[in-house]
C-alpha positions as CSV (number, residue, x, y, z in Angstrom):
1,M,64.3,133.7,84.3
2,A,61.3,133.2,82.0
3,V,62.1,135.2,78.6
4,A,59.8,136.3,75.9
5,A,60.5,138.7,73.2
6,R,58.8,140.7,70.3
7,Y,60.1,142.6,67.3
8,V,57.9,144.7,65.2
9,L,59.0,146.7,62.1
10,A,57.4,150.2,62.0
11,E,54.6,149.7,58.9
12,S,55.8,153.3,57.4
13,V,59.6,151.9,56.6
14,A,59.3,150.5,52.9
15,S,63.1,149.1,53.4
16,G,62.1,146.6,55.8
17,M,65.1,146.9,57.8
18,G,65.8,148.8,61.5
19,G,68.1,149.2,64.0
20,D,66.1,147.8,67.1
21,W,67.9,144.8,68.8
22,Y,67.5,142.7,71.9
23,D,69.3,140.3,73.5
24,A,69.3,137.9,76.5
25,I,72.8,136.4,77.3
26,P,74.4,133.9,80.1
27,L,76.9,135.7,82.0
28,P,79.9,134.5,84.0
29,G,78.6,133.0,87.8
30,G,75.3,132.2,86.1
31,Q,74.1,135.5,86.0
32,I,71.8,136.7,83.2
33,G,72.0,139.9,80.8
34,L,69.3,141.4,79.4
35,I,70.0,144.0,76.2
36,V,67.7,146.1,74.2
37,G,69.1,148.9,71.7
38,D,68.3,151.2,69.0
39,V,70.5,152.3,66.1
40,E,69.0,155.2,64.5
41,G,67.6,155.3,61.2
42,H,65.7,152.6,59.2
43,N,67.8,151.7,56.3
44,A,70.6,148.9,55.2
45,D,73.2,150.9,57.3
46,S,71.2,150.9,60.5
47,A,70.7,147.1,60.1
48,V,74.4,146.5,59.6
49,I,75.7,148.7,62.4
50,M,72.9,146.9,64.4
51,G,74.3,143.7,64.0
52,Q,77.9,144.8,64.5
53,L,76.8,146.6,67.6
54,R,74.7,143.8,69.0
55,S,77.8,141.2,68.4
56,G,79.9,143.6,70.6
57,C,77.7,144.3,73.2
58,R,77.2,140.4,73.6
59,A,80.9,139.8,73.8
60,Y,81.8,142.7,76.3
61,A,78.9,141.1,78.5
62,A,79.9,137.5,78.1
63,E,83.2,138.9,79.2
64,G,81.8,139.8,82.6
65,H,81.9,143.3,82.4
66,K,79.6,145.4,84.5
67,P,76.8,147.0,82.8
68,A,78.1,150.6,82.8
69,D,81.7,149.3,81.3
70,E,79.7,147.3,78.9
71,L,77.9,150.2,77.5
72,A,81.5,152.1,77.4
73,R,83.1,149.8,75.4
74,S,80.3,149.5,73.3
75,S,80.4,153.2,72.7
76,D,84.0,153.0,71.7
77,L,83.2,150.1,69.1
78,L,80.4,152.2,67.7
79,T,83.1,155.6,67.6
80,E,85.6,153.3,65.5
81,L,83.1,151.9,63.2
82,D,82.7,153.9,59.7
83,T,79.6,155.5,60.8
84,D,78.0,158.7,62.0
85,L,75.1,156.7,63.4
86,Y,74.3,156.9,67.3
87,A,72.7,154.4,69.4
88,T,70.8,154.2,72.6
89,C,70.8,151.1,74.8
90,C,69.7,149.6,78.1
91,F,71.5,146.7,79.7
92,V,70.5,144.8,82.7
93,R,72.3,142.1,84.6
94,I,70.7,139.9,87.1
95,D,72.6,138.2,89.7
96,P,70.1,135.3,91.0
97,E,72.2,134.4,94.1
98,S,72.1,137.8,95.6
99,G,68.6,139.0,94.1
100,I,70.2,142.5,92.7
101,A,69.6,143.9,89.2
102,E,72.0,146.4,87.8
103,I,71.0,148.7,85.3
104,A,72.8,150.8,82.8
105,L,71.4,153.3,80.0
106,A,72.9,155.0,77.1
107,R,69.9,157.5,77.0
108,H,67.4,154.8,76.2
109,P,64.0,154.4,78.1
110,A,64.5,153.0,81.6
111,P,63.2,149.3,82.1
112,L,59.6,148.8,83.7
113,V,60.1,146.8,86.8
114,R,56.8,145.0,87.9
115,C,57.6,144.3,92.0
116,P,55.5,141.5,93.5
117,L,54.9,144.1,96.5
118,S,55.1,147.3,95.2
119,G,53.4,147.2,91.5
120,I,55.0,148.8,88.3
121,L,58.2,150.9,89.0
122,V,60.3,152.9,86.8
123,P,64.0,152.8,88.3
124,D,65.4,156.1,88.9
125,V,68.9,155.3,86.5
126,P,71.0,157.8,85.4
127,A,70.2,158.4,82.0
128,N,74.0,159.1,80.2
129,V,74.4,159.7,76.8
130,P,74.0,157.6,73.6
131,L,76.4,155.5,72.4
132,A,79.2,157.2,70.4
133,V,77.9,160.8,71.1
134,A,80.7,161.6,73.5
135,P,84.0,159.5,73.5
136,G,85.0,158.6,77.0
137,H,82.0,159.2,78.7
138,V,81.9,157.7,82.2
139,Y,78.6,155.9,82.3
140,V,76.8,155.2,85.7
141,S,74.6,152.2,86.7
142,K,72.3,152.0,89.3
143,E,71.5,148.2,91.5
144,I,68.2,147.5,92.8
145,D,67.1,144.4,95.0
146,I,64.4,142.3,93.3
147,R,62.6,139.6,94.9
148,P,61.2,136.3,93.2
149,G,58.1,137.1,90.4
150,T,59.8,140.6,89.4
151,L,59.1,141.3,85.7
152,F,61.2,143.3,83.8
153,F,60.1,145.2,80.8
154,L,62.5,146.1,78.1
155,Y,61.5,148.1,75.3
156,T,62.3,150.9,72.2
157,D,60.3,153.7,71.1
158,G,58.0,151.9,69.0
159,L,55.9,151.1,72.1
160,G,55.0,154.6,72.3
161,G,52.3,156.4,74.5
162,D,52.9,156.3,78.2
163,P,54.5,152.8,78.8
164,V,53.8,152.9,82.5
165,S,50.1,153.7,82.1
166,D,49.7,151.0,79.2
167,A,51.5,148.7,81.0
168,H,49.3,149.2,84.3
169,A,46.1,148.7,82.1
170,L,47.5,145.7,80.3
171,L,48.0,143.9,83.4
172,A,44.8,144.9,84.8
173,S,42.6,143.7,81.5
174,A,44.8,140.7,81.1
175,G,44.1,139.5,84.6
176,N,47.8,139.7,85.7
177,A,48.8,137.6,82.4
178,G,52.1,138.1,82.9
179,C,52.0,135.7,86.2
180,H,51.8,133.0,83.8
181,S,52.2,133.5,80.1
182,L,54.8,136.2,79.1
183,H,54.0,135.8,75.8
184,E,50.3,136.7,76.2
185,L,51.5,139.9,77.7
186,A,54.1,140.5,75.2
187,D,51.4,139.9,72.3
188,A,49.3,142.1,74.3
189,L,51.7,145.1,74.1
190,V,52.3,144.9,70.6
191,A,48.6,144.8,69.9
192,N,48.2,147.8,72.4
193,A,51.0,149.5,70.4
194,S,49.4,149.0,67.0
195,K,46.0,150.0,68.0
196,G,47.3,153.4,68.9
197,G,48.6,154.0,65.4
198,R,51.7,154.2,66.7
199,S,53.6,152.5,63.6
200,S,56.4,154.9,62.8
201,D,59.2,153.5,64.8
202,D,60.2,149.9,65.0
203,L,59.6,148.3,68.2
204,A,61.7,145.5,70.1
205,L,60.2,144.2,73.4
206,L,61.8,142.1,76.0
207,L,60.2,140.6,78.8
208,A,62.0,138.6,81.8
209,L,60.2,137.1,84.8
210,Y,62.9,136.5,87.9
211,E,61.2,133.5,89.1
212,G,63.8,133.4,92.0
213,N,67.0,131.3,93.3
214,L,66.2,127.5,93.4
215,I,68.9,127.0,96.0
216,R,67.6,130.1,98.2
217,S,70.9,131.2,98.6
218,V,69.6,135.0,98.6
219,D,70.1,135.4,102.4
220,R,73.6,133.8,102.2
221,V,75.3,136.3,100.3
222,A,77.3,139.2,102.3
223,R,79.1,142.2,100.8
224,M,82.0,144.7,101.9
225,T,83.6,147.7,100.4
226,I,87.2,148.8,101.3
227,K,88.4,152.2,100.1
228,K,91.1,152.5,97.6
229,R,94.6,152.3,99.8
230,D,93.3,151.7,102.8
231,I,95.7,148.7,103.6
232,R,94.5,149.0,107.4
233,S,91.2,147.5,106.4
234,V,92.5,144.3,105.8
235,R,91.8,143.5,109.4
236,S,88.1,144.4,108.8
237,A,88.2,142.2,106.0
238,R,89.1,139.3,108.1
239,K,86.8,139.9,110.7
240,F,84.0,140.4,108.4
241,V,84.9,136.9,107.0
242,R,85.0,135.5,110.5
243,N,81.9,136.7,111.5
244,Y,80.5,135.5,108.2
245,L,81.5,132.0,109.1
246,L,80.8,132.1,112.6
247,S,76.9,132.8,111.9
248,R,76.9,129.6,109.7
249,E,78.6,127.7,112.4
250,L,81.7,127.0,110.0
251,E,84.4,127.7,112.7
252,A,86.5,124.9,110.8
253,L,86.9,127.2,107.7
254,I,87.7,130.5,109.6
255,D,91.6,130.0,109.8
256,D,92.1,129.4,106.1
257,A,89.9,131.7,104.8
258,E,91.7,134.5,106.8
259,I,94.6,134.0,105.5
260,M,93.5,133.9,102.0
261,I,91.2,136.9,102.2
262,S,94.2,138.6,103.6
263,E,96.6,137.9,100.8
264,I,94.3,138.5,98.2
265,V,92.6,141.7,99.7
266,T,96.2,143.2,100.5
267,N,97.2,142.5,96.6
268,A,94.2,144.2,95.4
269,L,94.7,147.4,97.6
270,I,98.2,147.7,97.0
271,H,98.1,147.0,93.1
272,A,95.0,148.6,92.2
273,D,94.0,152.4,92.5
274,S,90.4,151.5,93.4
275,D,88.0,150.4,95.9
276,V,88.1,146.9,96.8
277,E,84.6,144.8,96.9
278,L,84.8,141.6,99.0
279,M,81.8,139.4,98.5
280,L,80.9,136.0,100.1
281,R,78.2,133.5,99.3
282,E,77.4,130.3,100.8
283,Y,76.2,127.4,98.5
284,P,75.1,123.8,100.2
285,D,78.7,122.3,99.4
286,R,81.0,125.4,99.8
287,I,81.8,129.1,100.6
288,Y,82.4,131.1,97.7
289,F,84.5,134.6,98.2
290,E,85.1,136.8,95.3
291,V,87.6,140.1,95.7
292,R,86.8,142.9,92.9
293,D,89.0,145.6,92.0
294,T,89.7,147.8,88.5
295,D,93.3,146.9,87.9
296,A,93.0,144.1,85.1
297,R,96.7,142.5,85.3
298,P,96.7,139.2,87.2
299,P,97.3,139.3,90.8
300,V,101.0,139.9,92.5
301,S,101.8,137.8,95.1
302,T,102.6,139.9,98.7
303,S,103.4,138.7,102.1
304,V,100.3,137.7,104.4
305,I,99.6,140.5,106.9
306,H,98.3,139.8,110.4
307,S,100.0,142.6,112.1
308,D,103.0,144.7,112.0
309,E,105.2,142.2,113.9
310,E,104.1,139.3,112.0
311,N,104.6,141.3,108.4
312,A,107.9,142.0,109.3
313,V,109.1,138.5,109.7
314,A,106.6,137.1,107.1
315,E,107.8,135.1,104.0
316,H,107.4,137.5,100.8
317,G,106.3,135.8,97.8
318,R,104.1,132.7,99.0
319,G,100.7,134.4,99.3
320,L,99.2,133.0,95.9
321,D,101.0,129.5,96.8
322,I,99.2,129.4,99.8
323,V,95.7,130.3,98.4
324,E,96.1,127.6,95.7
325,D,96.9,125.1,98.7
326,L,94.3,126.0,101.3
327,S,91.4,126.4,98.8
328,T,89.3,124.0,97.0
329,A,89.4,125.9,94.0
330,W,90.6,129.6,92.8
331,G,91.0,131.4,89.5
332,T,90.8,135.1,88.1
333,S,88.7,136.2,85.8
334,P,87.8,139.6,83.8
335,H,85.3,141.9,85.7
336,G,84.3,145.4,84.1
337,R,87.3,147.4,83.5
338,G,89.6,145.1,86.2
339,K,89.4,141.5,87.4
340,S,87.7,139.3,90.0
341,V,89.6,137.1,92.1
342,W,87.8,134.2,93.4
343,L,88.1,131.1,95.6
344,D,85.9,128.4,96.7
345,L,86.4,126.7,100.4
346,R,84.6,123.2,100.7
347,K,82.5,122.6,103.6
348,T,83.6,118.9,104.0
349,G,87.0,117.6,104.2
350,A,86.7,116.6,100.5
351,L,90.2,116.4,98.7
352,R,91.4,120.1,97.6
353,T,92.4,120.7,94.0
354,S,93.0,123.9,92.2
355,S,92.1,125.7,89.1
């Protein structure tokens, strides 16, 4: 990602303080977080609350929480602070490996997305409510597919006017400047906002250009969702893994992978009252497996299920030992309001380790 940002205080604000902020954050798994937000007001209180909220947003994002969960936690944080101020926010999480961007809003302007093939779009993302306005509100996000060359415009109200029309005009007049200079484009956007006399609000602007995945593994990603409590779908998960490995001529990994996925998916279905997500990624040297659920507790070992007959005589309590023994590396980490359990299988016969 190439990133450029600008922050301009409103000329009419005598205090020289504001509540707008922006951030670009490295996230677990090589992902990238983009945040723009706005605490109401133009005084010291707004600036102080903005600093606290920005730090909280950054911490929640860095823990690996999904955009919607990150906003929910930030809303709880703002509610606990000694203030009557509310805030709006936009959080975009970009996964360079899969070419997917997940966007969540807290009653903030949706980001503009310039796509290489379809031009400038405004993603249809649920608006939700501002932070700290409705305690317990369930924020909803939206995923979009992105290609190399996709440009994100995140901004606050100080941009003014019609951002979509302005962006079209700027890109045309600047000879598509964003393709070779994000800083030129950022300066042009700021200058355009000033020309229109729209100086009654602060402006935070964050531009991010997705340049693509250098190891070209976008087509190497596969996902599967299993409905909660559907224990019979463990067999479908094994088949999904088998077909994925067969398509990559990695038959030697199938037996080990099926055993480990059976254990981890079964654990998730039994102990987490939620849907379960299974994701596979191919890297040059390994296959990466990840199972996500909404139970934050560490995984609990259960029997490995292949069939009812085998399960009846299976040795209980050995599952995670098997995962540790068969995988190249494995572990668990926070993910949203739950966790993800991941493991690596090396393509070669290299020495196995665990973590």
